Coordinates of C-alpha atoms in Angstrom, one line a residue:
Chain A
M1 CA -74.0 147.7 -48.8
A2 CA -70.5 149.3 -49.6
R3 CA -69.0 145.2 -49.5
R4 CA -71.6 144.6 -52.1
A5 CA -70.0 147.5 -54.5
P6 CA -67.1 145.3 -56.0
A7 CA -69.0 143.6 -57.1
V8 CA -72.0 145.0 -58.1
A9 CA -69.8 147.1 -60.5
V10 CA -67.8 144.0 -61.7
G11 CA -71.6 142.5 -62.9
V12 CA -73.1 145.7 -64.9
G13 CA -69.5 146.0 -66.5
T14 CA -69.5 142.5 -66.7
L15 CA -72.9 142.7 -69.0
A16 CA -71.9 145.7 -70.7
L17 CA -68.7 144.4 -72.2
P18 CA -69.6 142.0 -74.9
P19 CA -71.6 144.1 -77.5
L20 CA -68.2 147.2 -77.0
L21 CA -65.7 144.3 -77.9
S22 CA -64.0 143.5 -81.5
G23 CA -64.3 140.4 -82.5
S24 CA -60.3 139.2 -81.7
H25 CA -61.5 141.1 -77.9
L26 CA -64.4 138.7 -78.3
T27 CA -62.7 135.9 -77.8
V28 CA -60.4 136.1 -75.2
Y29 CA -63.5 137.9 -73.6
I30 CA -65.2 134.5 -73.7
L31 CA -61.2 133.0 -72.6
L32 CA -61.2 134.5 -69.5
G33 CA -64.4 133.7 -68.3
L34 CA -64.1 130.2 -68.5
A35 CA -60.7 130.7 -67.3
V36 CA -61.6 132.5 -64.2
M37 CA -64.5 128.7 -64.2
V38 CA -61.0 126.4 -64.3
T39 CA -59.9 129.3 -62.1
V40 CA -62.5 129.3 -59.5
G41 CA -62.4 125.6 -58.7
L42 CA -58.8 125.7 -58.6
S43 CA -59.0 128.1 -55.9
L44 CA -61.2 126.0 -53.9
L45 CA -59.1 122.6 -54.3
M46 CA -55.5 124.6 -52.9
G47 CA -57.1 127.6 -51.0
Y48 CA -60.1 125.3 -49.3
A49 CA -59.2 122.0 -49.6
G50 CA -55.5 122.4 -49.3
Q51 CA -54.4 120.5 -52.1
V52 CA -52.3 121.0 -56.2
S53 CA -53.7 120.0 -59.5
L54 CA -51.1 120.4 -62.0
G55 CA -53.8 118.5 -64.3
Q56 CA -56.9 121.1 -64.3
A57 CA -56.4 121.1 -67.7
S58 CA -57.2 117.7 -68.5
F59 CA -60.6 118.3 -66.7
Y60 CA -61.0 121.3 -68.8
A61 CA -60.3 118.8 -72.2
I62 CA -62.6 115.8 -70.7
G63 CA -65.3 118.4 -70.4
G64 CA -64.8 119.5 -74.3
Y65 CA -64.1 116.1 -75.4
T66 CA -67.2 114.8 -73.7
A67 CA -69.8 117.7 -74.8
G68 CA -67.7 117.8 -78.3
L69 CA -67.8 114.0 -79.4
L70 CA -71.9 113.2 -78.1
S71 CA -72.8 115.8 -80.1
V72 CA -70.7 115.1 -83.6
H73 CA -72.6 112.0 -82.9
S74 CA -75.9 113.6 -83.4
L75 CA -77.1 113.8 -79.8
P76 CA -78.7 117.3 -78.4
P77 CA -75.7 120.1 -78.2
V78 CA -77.3 120.7 -74.6
L79 CA -77.2 116.9 -73.1
G80 CA -73.5 117.2 -74.4
L81 CA -73.0 120.1 -71.9
L82 CA -74.9 118.8 -69.4
A83 CA -73.1 116.1 -69.3
A84 CA -69.1 117.6 -69.8
P85 CA -69.5 118.4 -65.8
L86 CA -70.4 114.6 -65.4
V87 CA -68.3 113.1 -67.1
S88 CA -65.2 115.4 -65.6
A89 CA -66.5 115.4 -62.1
A90 CA -67.0 111.2 -62.1
F91 CA -63.4 110.9 -63.9
A92 CA -62.3 113.1 -60.7
V93 CA -63.2 110.4 -58.4
V94 CA -62.1 107.2 -60.6
V95 CA -58.5 108.3 -60.6
G96 CA -58.3 110.9 -57.9
I97 CA -59.8 107.9 -55.2
P98 CA -55.8 106.9 -55.9
L99 CA -54.5 110.1 -56.2
L100 CA -55.7 111.2 -53.8
R101 CA -53.9 109.6 -50.8
L102 CA -50.5 111.1 -51.6
R103 CA -50.4 114.1 -50.4
G104 CA -48.7 118.1 -51.1
H105 CA -46.1 117.5 -54.2
H106 CA -46.6 114.0 -55.4
L107 CA -50.3 114.8 -55.5
A108 CA -49.0 117.2 -58.0
F109 CA -46.6 115.9 -60.2
A110 CA -49.6 113.3 -60.1
T111 CA -52.1 115.4 -62.0
L112 CA -49.3 116.4 -63.7
A113 CA -48.6 112.2 -65.3
M114 CA -52.3 112.3 -65.5
Q115 CA -52.6 115.3 -67.8
L116 CA -49.7 113.5 -70.5
I117 CA -51.0 109.7 -69.6
L118 CA -54.4 111.6 -70.4
L119 CA -52.9 113.7 -73.7
S120 CA -51.2 110.8 -75.6
L121 CA -54.2 108.0 -75.1
V122 CA -56.3 110.7 -76.6
A123 CA -53.2 111.1 -79.8
R124 CA -54.0 107.9 -80.0
A125 CA -57.1 107.5 -80.4
D126 CA -59.2 107.8 -83.4
W127 CA -62.9 107.7 -82.4
A128 CA -61.9 111.2 -81.2
G129 CA -60.2 112.2 -83.6
G130 CA -56.7 111.7 -82.7
A131 CA -53.9 113.9 -82.6
I132 CA -55.3 116.0 -86.0
G133 CA -58.4 116.5 -83.5
L134 CA -62.0 116.3 -83.6
Q135 CA -64.1 118.4 -86.0
G136 CA -66.9 119.6 -87.0
I137 CA -68.7 120.1 -83.5
P138 CA -72.2 121.7 -84.2
R139 CA -73.1 124.7 -82.2
L140 CA -74.4 124.9 -79.2
S141 CA -78.5 125.0 -79.0
V142 CA -81.3 124.9 -76.4
G143 CA -85.0 124.2 -77.3
G144 CA -85.1 126.3 -80.8
Y145 CA -82.6 129.4 -79.5
E146 CA -78.5 128.6 -81.0
F147 CA -75.7 129.8 -79.6
A148 CA -74.8 131.2 -82.8
D149 CA -72.8 134.8 -83.1
D150 CA -69.3 135.1 -80.3
I151 CA -72.0 138.2 -78.3
S152 CA -73.5 134.9 -76.7
Y153 CA -71.4 132.8 -76.1
A154 CA -70.0 136.0 -74.4
Y155 CA -73.1 135.8 -72.1
L156 CA -73.4 132.4 -72.1
V157 CA -69.8 131.8 -70.6
W158 CA -69.9 134.8 -68.4
A159 CA -73.3 132.9 -66.5
A160 CA -71.8 130.0 -66.4
V161 CA -69.2 131.9 -64.6
V162 CA -71.6 133.1 -62.0
L163 CA -73.1 130.0 -61.4
T164 CA -70.1 128.7 -60.2
L165 CA -68.7 131.1 -58.0
L166 CA -72.5 130.9 -57.0
V167 CA -72.1 127.3 -55.6
A168 CA -68.4 128.0 -54.6
R169 CA -69.1 130.5 -53.1
N170 CA -72.5 128.6 -51.3
I171 CA -70.6 125.5 -49.5
V172 CA -67.6 128.0 -48.3
A173 CA -69.7 128.7 -46.3
S174 CA -71.5 126.4 -45.1
R175 CA -70.9 123.0 -43.0
P176 CA -69.2 120.9 -45.7
G177 CA -67.2 124.6 -46.3
R178 CA -65.7 124.6 -42.6
G179 CA -65.1 120.9 -42.3
L180 CA -62.4 121.7 -45.9
R181 CA -61.2 124.9 -44.6
A182 CA -60.1 122.5 -41.0
L183 CA -59.0 119.9 -43.2
A184 CA -57.0 122.2 -44.5
S185 CA -55.3 123.6 -41.7
G186 CA -55.1 119.9 -40.0
E187 CA -56.2 117.1 -41.3
T188 CA -56.2 114.8 -37.6
A189 CA -58.0 117.6 -35.6
A190 CA -60.2 117.9 -38.2
A191 CA -60.8 113.9 -38.5
A192 CA -61.2 113.9 -34.9
S193 CA -63.9 116.5 -34.9
G194 CA -66.2 114.7 -37.6
V195 CA -65.4 116.1 -40.6
P196 CA -64.8 112.5 -43.0
V197 CA -61.2 114.3 -44.6
G198 CA -60.8 111.2 -47.5
R199 CA -64.6 112.2 -48.6
Y200 CA -64.6 116.0 -48.9
R201 CA -60.8 115.7 -50.7
L202 CA -62.6 113.8 -52.5
A203 CA -65.9 115.4 -53.1
V204 CA -64.4 118.9 -53.7
F205 CA -61.6 117.1 -56.3
A206 CA -64.8 116.3 -58.3
L207 CA -66.0 119.6 -57.8
S208 CA -63.0 121.1 -59.2
A209 CA -63.1 118.9 -62.2
A210 CA -66.7 119.5 -62.7
F211 CA -66.2 123.3 -63.3
A212 CA -63.2 122.9 -65.0
G213 CA -65.9 120.4 -67.4
L214 CA -68.2 122.1 -67.8
A215 CA -65.9 125.2 -69.5
G216 CA -64.4 122.9 -71.3
G217 CA -67.8 121.6 -72.3
I218 CA -68.2 125.7 -73.8
Y219 CA -65.3 126.1 -75.6
A220 CA -65.7 123.0 -77.5
F221 CA -68.2 124.6 -78.5
Y222 CA -67.9 127.6 -79.2
L223 CA -64.9 126.6 -81.2
G224 CA -66.1 124.0 -83.1
Y225 CA -63.0 122.1 -83.2
L226 CA -60.5 120.1 -80.4
A227 CA -57.0 118.8 -80.0
P228 CA -54.6 117.3 -78.3
G229 CA -53.1 120.3 -78.4
S230 CA -55.4 122.9 -77.1
F231 CA -55.1 121.3 -73.8
P232 CA -51.1 121.1 -73.4
V233 CA -50.0 121.3 -69.9
L234 CA -48.8 125.3 -69.5
L235 CA -52.6 125.2 -69.4
S236 CA -52.8 123.9 -66.4
I237 CA -49.5 125.3 -64.3
E238 CA -51.2 128.9 -66.2
Y239 CA -54.3 127.9 -63.4
V240 CA -52.3 127.5 -60.6
V241 CA -50.4 130.8 -61.1
M242 CA -54.2 132.6 -62.0
A243 CA -55.3 130.8 -58.6
V244 CA -52.3 131.8 -57.2
V245 CA -51.1 135.0 -58.5
G246 CA -55.5 136.5 -57.1
G247 CA -55.2 134.5 -54.2
L248 CA -55.5 131.1 -52.7
G249 CA -58.9 131.0 -50.2
T250 CA -60.8 133.9 -51.9
L251 CA -63.1 133.4 -54.5
W252 CA -62.8 137.5 -56.5
G253 CA -58.8 136.5 -56.0
A254 CA -60.1 133.3 -59.7
L255 CA -61.4 136.5 -61.1
V256 CA -58.2 138.9 -60.5
G257 CA -55.8 136.5 -60.9
A258 CA -57.7 135.2 -64.0
T259 CA -57.7 138.7 -65.3
A260 CA -54.3 140.3 -64.3
I261 CA -52.5 136.8 -66.2
I262 CA -54.9 136.9 -69.4
L263 CA -54.3 140.9 -69.9
L264 CA -50.9 140.3 -69.2
V265 CA -50.6 137.2 -72.1
Q266 CA -52.2 139.4 -74.2
V267 CA -50.4 143.0 -74.3
L268 CA -47.2 140.5 -74.1
N269 CA -49.1 138.1 -77.2
T270 CA -49.1 141.5 -78.9
L271 CA -45.6 143.1 -78.2
G272 CA -44.2 138.9 -79.2
T273 CA -46.0 139.4 -82.7
Q274 CA -44.6 143.0 -83.5
P275 CA -43.2 143.1 -86.9
G276 CA -39.7 143.1 -86.3
M277 CA -39.3 140.2 -83.3
P278 CA -38.2 136.4 -83.9
G279 CA -40.8 133.8 -84.4
Y280 CA -40.4 132.7 -80.6
A281 CA -40.7 135.5 -78.8
P282 CA -44.6 135.4 -78.2
S283 CA -43.4 131.7 -76.7
V284 CA -40.7 132.9 -75.0
L285 CA -42.2 136.0 -73.6
S286 CA -45.4 134.0 -71.8
Y287 CA -43.5 131.7 -70.4
A288 CA -40.8 134.5 -69.8
V289 CA -44.5 136.5 -67.7
Y290 CA -45.5 132.9 -65.9
A291 CA -42.1 132.8 -64.1
V292 CA -41.6 136.2 -62.8
L293 CA -45.3 137.2 -62.4
L294 CA -44.9 134.2 -59.9
V295 CA -42.1 135.0 -58.8
L296 CA -43.0 138.2 -58.0
V297 CA -45.9 137.1 -55.8
V298 CA -45.0 135.2 -54.1
I299 CA -42.3 138.1 -52.4
F300 CA -44.1 140.7 -52.4
L301 CA -47.7 139.2 -52.2
P302 CA -46.9 136.0 -50.8
H303 CA -51.0 135.4 -50.4
G304 CA -51.9 137.2 -53.9
I305 CA -53.2 140.0 -54.6
V306 CA -56.7 139.8 -53.6
P307 CA -56.0 139.7 -49.9
A308 CA -53.2 142.0 -50.9
V309 CA -55.6 144.4 -51.5
R310 CA -58.8 143.9 -49.0
A311 CA -55.4 144.2 -46.1
R312 CA -54.6 147.8 -47.0
L313 CA -58.1 148.7 -47.6
T314 CA -59.1 146.9 -43.7
R315 CA -55.4 149.0 -42.3
R316 CA -56.9 152.5 -44.4
A317 CA -60.6 151.7 -42.8
S318 CA -59.1 151.7 -39.0
S319 CA -57.0 154.2 -39.1
G320 CA -59.6 156.3 -40.8
A321 CA -61.8 155.7 -38.1
V322 CA -58.5 156.7 -35.2
Chain B
M1 CA -71.8 95.8 -12.1
T2 CA -72.9 97.7 -15.1
E3 CA -71.4 98.1 -18.4
P4 CA -69.2 101.3 -18.3
L5 CA -69.2 103.4 -21.1
L6 CA -65.9 103.3 -21.8
R7 CA -63.8 100.2 -21.9
V8 CA -59.9 99.4 -22.9
D9 CA -59.7 96.0 -23.1
G10 CA -56.0 94.9 -23.5
V11 CA -54.3 97.4 -25.7
S12 CA -50.9 97.4 -26.6
H13 CA -49.5 99.3 -29.3
A14 CA -45.6 99.7 -30.0
F15 CA -43.1 101.0 -32.1
G16 CA -40.3 100.0 -33.7
G17 CA -41.0 96.8 -31.3
V18 CA -41.0 99.2 -28.0
Y19 CA -44.2 98.5 -26.5
A20 CA -45.4 102.5 -25.6
V21 CA -48.6 101.1 -24.1
R22 CA -48.8 96.9 -22.8
E23 CA -52.2 95.5 -22.3
V24 CA -53.9 98.1 -20.6
D25 CA -57.6 97.6 -19.2
I26 CA -59.2 100.3 -18.3
D27 CA -63.4 100.6 -17.6
V28 CA -64.9 104.6 -17.1
A29 CA -68.2 104.6 -15.4
Y30 CA -70.2 106.9 -16.9
G31 CA -70.5 110.1 -15.4
E32 CA -66.9 109.7 -13.7
L33 CA -63.9 112.1 -14.1
R34 CA -61.0 109.9 -14.6
A35 CA -57.4 110.8 -14.7
V36 CA -54.6 109.3 -16.7
I37 CA -51.6 110.1 -15.0
G38 CA -48.1 108.4 -15.2
P39 CA -43.9 110.2 -15.4
N40 CA -43.1 111.1 -19.1
G41 CA -43.5 107.9 -21.6
A42 CA -45.1 106.0 -20.0
G43 CA -47.5 106.1 -22.7
K44 CA -50.6 108.1 -22.1
S45 CA -50.5 109.9 -25.6
T46 CA -50.5 107.4 -26.8
L47 CA -53.5 105.9 -25.2
F48 CA -55.0 108.9 -25.8
N49 CA -54.6 108.5 -29.4
L50 CA -55.6 105.1 -30.0
V51 CA -58.7 105.6 -28.1
G52 CA -59.4 109.0 -30.2
G53 CA -58.8 107.2 -33.6
Q54 CA -55.5 108.8 -34.6
L55 CA -53.3 105.8 -34.2
A56 CA -54.6 102.2 -35.1
V57 CA -55.4 99.5 -32.6
R58 CA -53.6 96.5 -33.6
T59 CA -54.2 94.1 -29.7
G60 CA -57.1 94.6 -28.0
A61 CA -60.4 96.3 -28.4
I62 CA -62.2 99.4 -27.5
V63 CA -65.6 99.6 -26.8
L64 CA -68.0 103.2 -26.1
A65 CA -71.9 102.3 -24.3
G66 CA -71.4 98.1 -25.8
T67 CA -69.8 99.5 -30.0
R68 CA -66.7 98.5 -30.5
V69 CA -64.5 101.3 -32.2
D70 CA -62.0 100.1 -32.1
R71 CA -61.6 99.5 -35.6
L72 CA -63.1 102.9 -36.5
P73 CA -61.8 105.8 -37.9
A74 CA -62.4 108.9 -36.3
H75 CA -64.9 110.8 -38.2
R76 CA -66.7 108.3 -36.9
R77 CA -66.2 108.0 -33.2
A78 CA -66.0 111.4 -33.0
R79 CA -69.8 110.6 -34.0
L80 CA -70.4 108.0 -31.9
G81 CA -69.7 110.5 -29.4
I82 CA -65.7 110.6 -28.5
G83 CA -64.6 114.1 -28.2
V84 CA -61.1 114.7 -27.9
V85 CA -59.0 117.9 -27.3
F86 CA -55.1 117.8 -27.8
Q87 CA -51.6 118.4 -27.0
G88 CA -51.2 121.7 -27.8
A89 CA -53.4 124.0 -29.6
R90 CA -54.8 122.7 -32.4
I91 CA -57.0 125.0 -33.6
F92 CA -58.0 125.9 -37.2
R93 CA -56.3 128.8 -38.5
G94 CA -57.7 131.1 -40.9
M95 CA -61.3 130.8 -39.0
T96 CA -62.6 132.4 -36.5
A97 CA -63.3 130.7 -32.7
L98 CA -66.3 130.7 -33.5
E99 CA -66.2 129.0 -37.0
N100 CA -64.0 126.7 -35.2
A101 CA -66.5 125.7 -33.0
M102 CA -69.1 125.1 -35.6
V103 CA -66.6 122.4 -37.0
G104 CA -67.6 120.9 -34.1
A105 CA -70.7 120.4 -34.9
H106 CA -70.2 117.4 -37.9
A107 CA -69.8 115.2 -35.4
V108 CA -74.0 115.7 -34.7
T109 CA -75.0 116.8 -38.4
G110 CA -74.9 115.4 -41.6
G111 CA -76.0 118.6 -44.5
G112 CA -73.7 117.5 -47.7
F113 CA -72.4 119.1 -50.7
A114 CA -76.2 119.3 -52.6
G115 CA -78.0 120.6 -49.9
A116 CA -75.2 123.9 -48.9
V117 CA -75.2 124.2 -52.4
F118 CA -78.9 124.8 -53.5
R119 CA -79.5 126.4 -50.3
L120 CA -82.4 124.0 -49.0
P121 CA -84.6 124.2 -46.2
V122 CA -83.3 121.5 -44.1
H123 CA -79.8 123.1 -44.6
R124 CA -81.0 126.7 -43.4
R125 CA -82.4 124.8 -40.8
E126 CA -79.8 122.7 -39.7
E127 CA -76.7 126.2 -40.3
R128 CA -78.9 128.0 -38.0
E129 CA -78.8 125.5 -35.0
I130 CA -75.5 124.7 -35.8
R131 CA -74.4 128.6 -35.2
Q132 CA -76.4 128.5 -32.4
S133 CA -75.4 125.2 -30.6
A134 CA -70.7 127.2 -31.4
R135 CA -72.3 130.0 -29.2
E136 CA -73.5 128.6 -26.8
A137 CA -70.9 126.2 -26.1
L138 CA -68.2 129.4 -26.8
A139 CA -70.6 130.7 -23.5
R140 CA -69.6 127.8 -21.5
V141 CA -66.0 128.1 -21.7
G142 CA -66.0 131.7 -21.7
L143 CA -65.1 133.1 -24.8
A144 CA -68.1 134.2 -25.9
G145 CA -66.5 137.8 -26.3
W146 CA -64.5 135.7 -28.4
A147 CA -66.5 134.4 -31.2
D148 CA -65.5 136.6 -34.4
R149 CA -61.7 136.7 -33.1
P150 CA -59.0 135.2 -35.7
A151 CA -58.6 132.1 -33.5
E152 CA -55.0 131.8 -34.5
S153 CA -54.9 135.5 -32.3
L154 CA -56.0 133.8 -29.4
P155 CA -53.9 133.5 -26.1
L156 CA -53.0 129.9 -25.5
G157 CA -54.9 129.7 -22.5
Q158 CA -58.4 129.9 -24.1
Q159 CA -57.1 127.8 -27.7
R160 CA -57.2 125.6 -25.3
A161 CA -60.9 126.8 -24.4
L162 CA -61.6 126.8 -27.7
Q163 CA -60.8 123.2 -28.7
V164 CA -63.2 122.3 -25.4
A165 CA -65.6 124.5 -27.7
R166 CA -65.3 122.3 -30.7
A167 CA -65.8 119.0 -29.0
L168 CA -68.5 119.9 -27.0
C169 CA -70.0 121.8 -30.2
G170 CA -70.3 117.8 -31.4
R171 CA -71.7 116.2 -27.4
P172 CA -69.6 114.3 -26.5
R173 CA -70.4 111.5 -24.5
L174 CA -67.4 111.3 -23.5
L175 CA -64.5 114.3 -23.5
L176 CA -60.5 113.1 -24.1
L177 CA -58.5 115.3 -22.8
D178 CA -54.5 115.0 -23.1
E179 CA -52.4 117.3 -21.4
P180 CA -54.9 120.4 -21.1
A181 CA -53.1 122.2 -18.5
A182 CA -49.3 122.5 -19.7
G183 CA -48.2 125.3 -20.1
L184 CA -51.3 127.3 -18.7
R185 CA -50.5 130.6 -16.0
A186 CA -52.0 130.1 -12.9
A187 CA -55.2 132.1 -13.4
E188 CA -55.6 129.9 -16.7
R189 CA -55.7 126.8 -14.7
D190 CA -57.7 128.2 -12.4
A191 CA -60.4 128.5 -14.9
L192 CA -59.9 125.4 -16.3
A193 CA -60.6 123.3 -13.3
R194 CA -63.5 125.0 -13.3
L195 CA -64.3 124.3 -16.2
F196 CA -63.6 120.5 -15.4
E197 CA -66.1 121.1 -12.3
E198 CA -68.8 122.3 -14.4
L199 CA -68.6 119.9 -17.2
K200 CA -68.8 117.0 -14.5
T201 CA -71.7 118.1 -12.8
S202 CA -73.2 118.7 -16.1
G203 CA -73.0 114.8 -16.6
L204 CA -69.9 114.9 -19.2
T205 CA -67.8 111.9 -18.5
M206 CA -64.5 112.8 -19.1
V207 CA -60.2 111.1 -18.8
V208 CA -58.1 113.9 -18.0
I209 CA -55.0 112.9 -19.2
E210 CA -52.4 114.8 -17.5
H211 CA -48.6 115.1 -16.4
D212 CA -48.9 117.0 -13.9
V213 CA -50.6 115.1 -11.1
A214 CA -51.8 118.3 -8.1
F215 CA -54.1 119.6 -11.6
V216 CA -56.0 116.4 -12.2
T217 CA -56.3 114.6 -8.6
R218 CA -57.2 117.6 -6.9
L219 CA -61.0 116.9 -9.9
A220 CA -60.3 113.4 -10.5
D221 CA -63.2 110.5 -9.0
R222 CA -60.0 108.2 -10.0
V223 CA -56.8 107.8 -11.0
T224 CA -54.6 105.2 -13.4
V225 CA -51.1 105.4 -13.7
L226 CA -49.3 104.4 -16.0
D227 CA -45.8 103.0 -16.5
L228 CA -43.7 102.3 -19.1
G229 CA -46.2 101.2 -21.1
R230 CA -48.4 99.6 -18.4
V231 CA -51.4 100.3 -15.4
I232 CA -49.3 100.3 -12.4
A233 CA -52.2 102.0 -10.0
E234 CA -55.6 102.8 -10.0
G235 CA -58.1 104.2 -7.6
T236 CA -59.1 107.5 -5.7
P237 CA -57.1 110.2 -5.6
A238 CA -55.9 109.4 -2.0
T239 CA -55.1 105.6 -2.8
V240 CA -53.4 106.3 -5.7
R241 CA -51.1 108.6 -3.9
A242 CA -50.5 106.3 -0.7
D243 CA -49.7 103.4 -3.3
P244 CA -45.7 102.7 -3.4
A245 CA -45.5 101.8 -6.5
V246 CA -46.9 104.5 -7.8
V247 CA -44.0 106.5 -5.4
A248 CA -41.7 104.6 -7.0
A249 CA -42.2 105.5 -10.1
Y250 CA -42.5 109.0 -10.0
L251 CA -39.4 109.1 -7.7
G252 CA -36.8 111.5 -9.5
T253 CA -39.3 113.1 -10.8
G254 CA -40.4 114.0 -8.0
V255 CA -44.4 114.4 -6.5
H256 CA -46.2 117.6 -6.2
A257 CA -49.4 116.4 -4.6

């Protein structure tokens, strides 16, 4: 029962917040939910399957453009939203077959290169709006209901967060999840136990892409406008920082890490745009904060926030019992 | 002569032009406990990795119960019934002993991502069966009381036993063990010997690769002796021990048998 308490508190808070938030805070809240979705997938990929992707924003972009392009060409927006995770996952499978032969740093750089290539291709693609961007994406509507105001998007996003967390949790606590954790710990021993290592790597890569794609699709309808500049490499790095800060291999870590980073970036952004600050202050501050935060976490909380808190609680519980 | 469970047929393997295993033929009968012994560098671990699928077989054939397996990846061989216990302690860190054993069930189960995501009834039943069979496997190797401990917190002897439990969870027809007694204390070694005797009584076929001659010759039905990548002797423990070629191969390392 006590184990469920944090989940219940987070759930109630999530539902109660949107009407209480003002315009710009509500936007942050929505973007936070989207970031959590991407980070859950990345945490699964990094923490459970032992793979690093520095190109996760590409799948976010692909999901966004899929939803945007389909609905701009007057298909029902809900189809665009459903297609977003599928197209992202399909793309991950196609690039994953060659890329996943790589390991560790090589894979990280290859996914980074993938994103750079994708961004420059999109910037040249006139059918996708090119460098100027894709405009006039309609609002999402399902059946007769149109997601018109920000509050409706806030609820949509957080419903999607719950969906991704449920999917991820169900996988982690099952046969394929155990296979993934096993292969992250030792590929040879996992394969010898019957785990199809290559297929599992590809599946979790595709799944993480699907989560990012779904988030991207919602983003497209929420903003109504997409450009290559919306998906910089820094965004991919941000997701990695969120996953690491929160704690890899814990799904709550994705939520905590994304929240910590987004709030911090907001504070710094507010600080950087104070009157009297130079024009470059916001971007310098945000780069600096990732760097400093990542270094601090790696030094002081090498497993991330959530595992550190858990360990402390366990220690307190056991010392209290003695 | 009846078809053996495992047939290693003319298998060779070279590392950079040096043969580690050269034209090795070994037949292991159903229910047999076969020891493969030899001095350091004899090619024992290479042979283990060739049969288990950790090394690619380029020359020769490996047949399990009439099926060629030498072109198959390791996870497919596991599904066909080759269970392996590696040298040292290749356990999965960050998982409990029970979860480690449950991974072994991959070889005999098929539930995928979709079943897990939607928690289908067939998935729930399979999960229950996997948990049950993992608990039985842990009990069989004497780890019933360790199920919920993190695997890496177990002492070496127990980690070795956990690897056996993991392999048993895949219901192998052939259990392949690479130096299972290495580094164990006398009591752990005796426990391991008792476990092998029990597994043998249950009808499991085992190939035990061992440096420690005394440990395996006590248990084995037949012994194969490798030296410099070749089979130099094969037979019952008594005949092998008396073989002059074997004594010569072990001279300098000392025969304790």
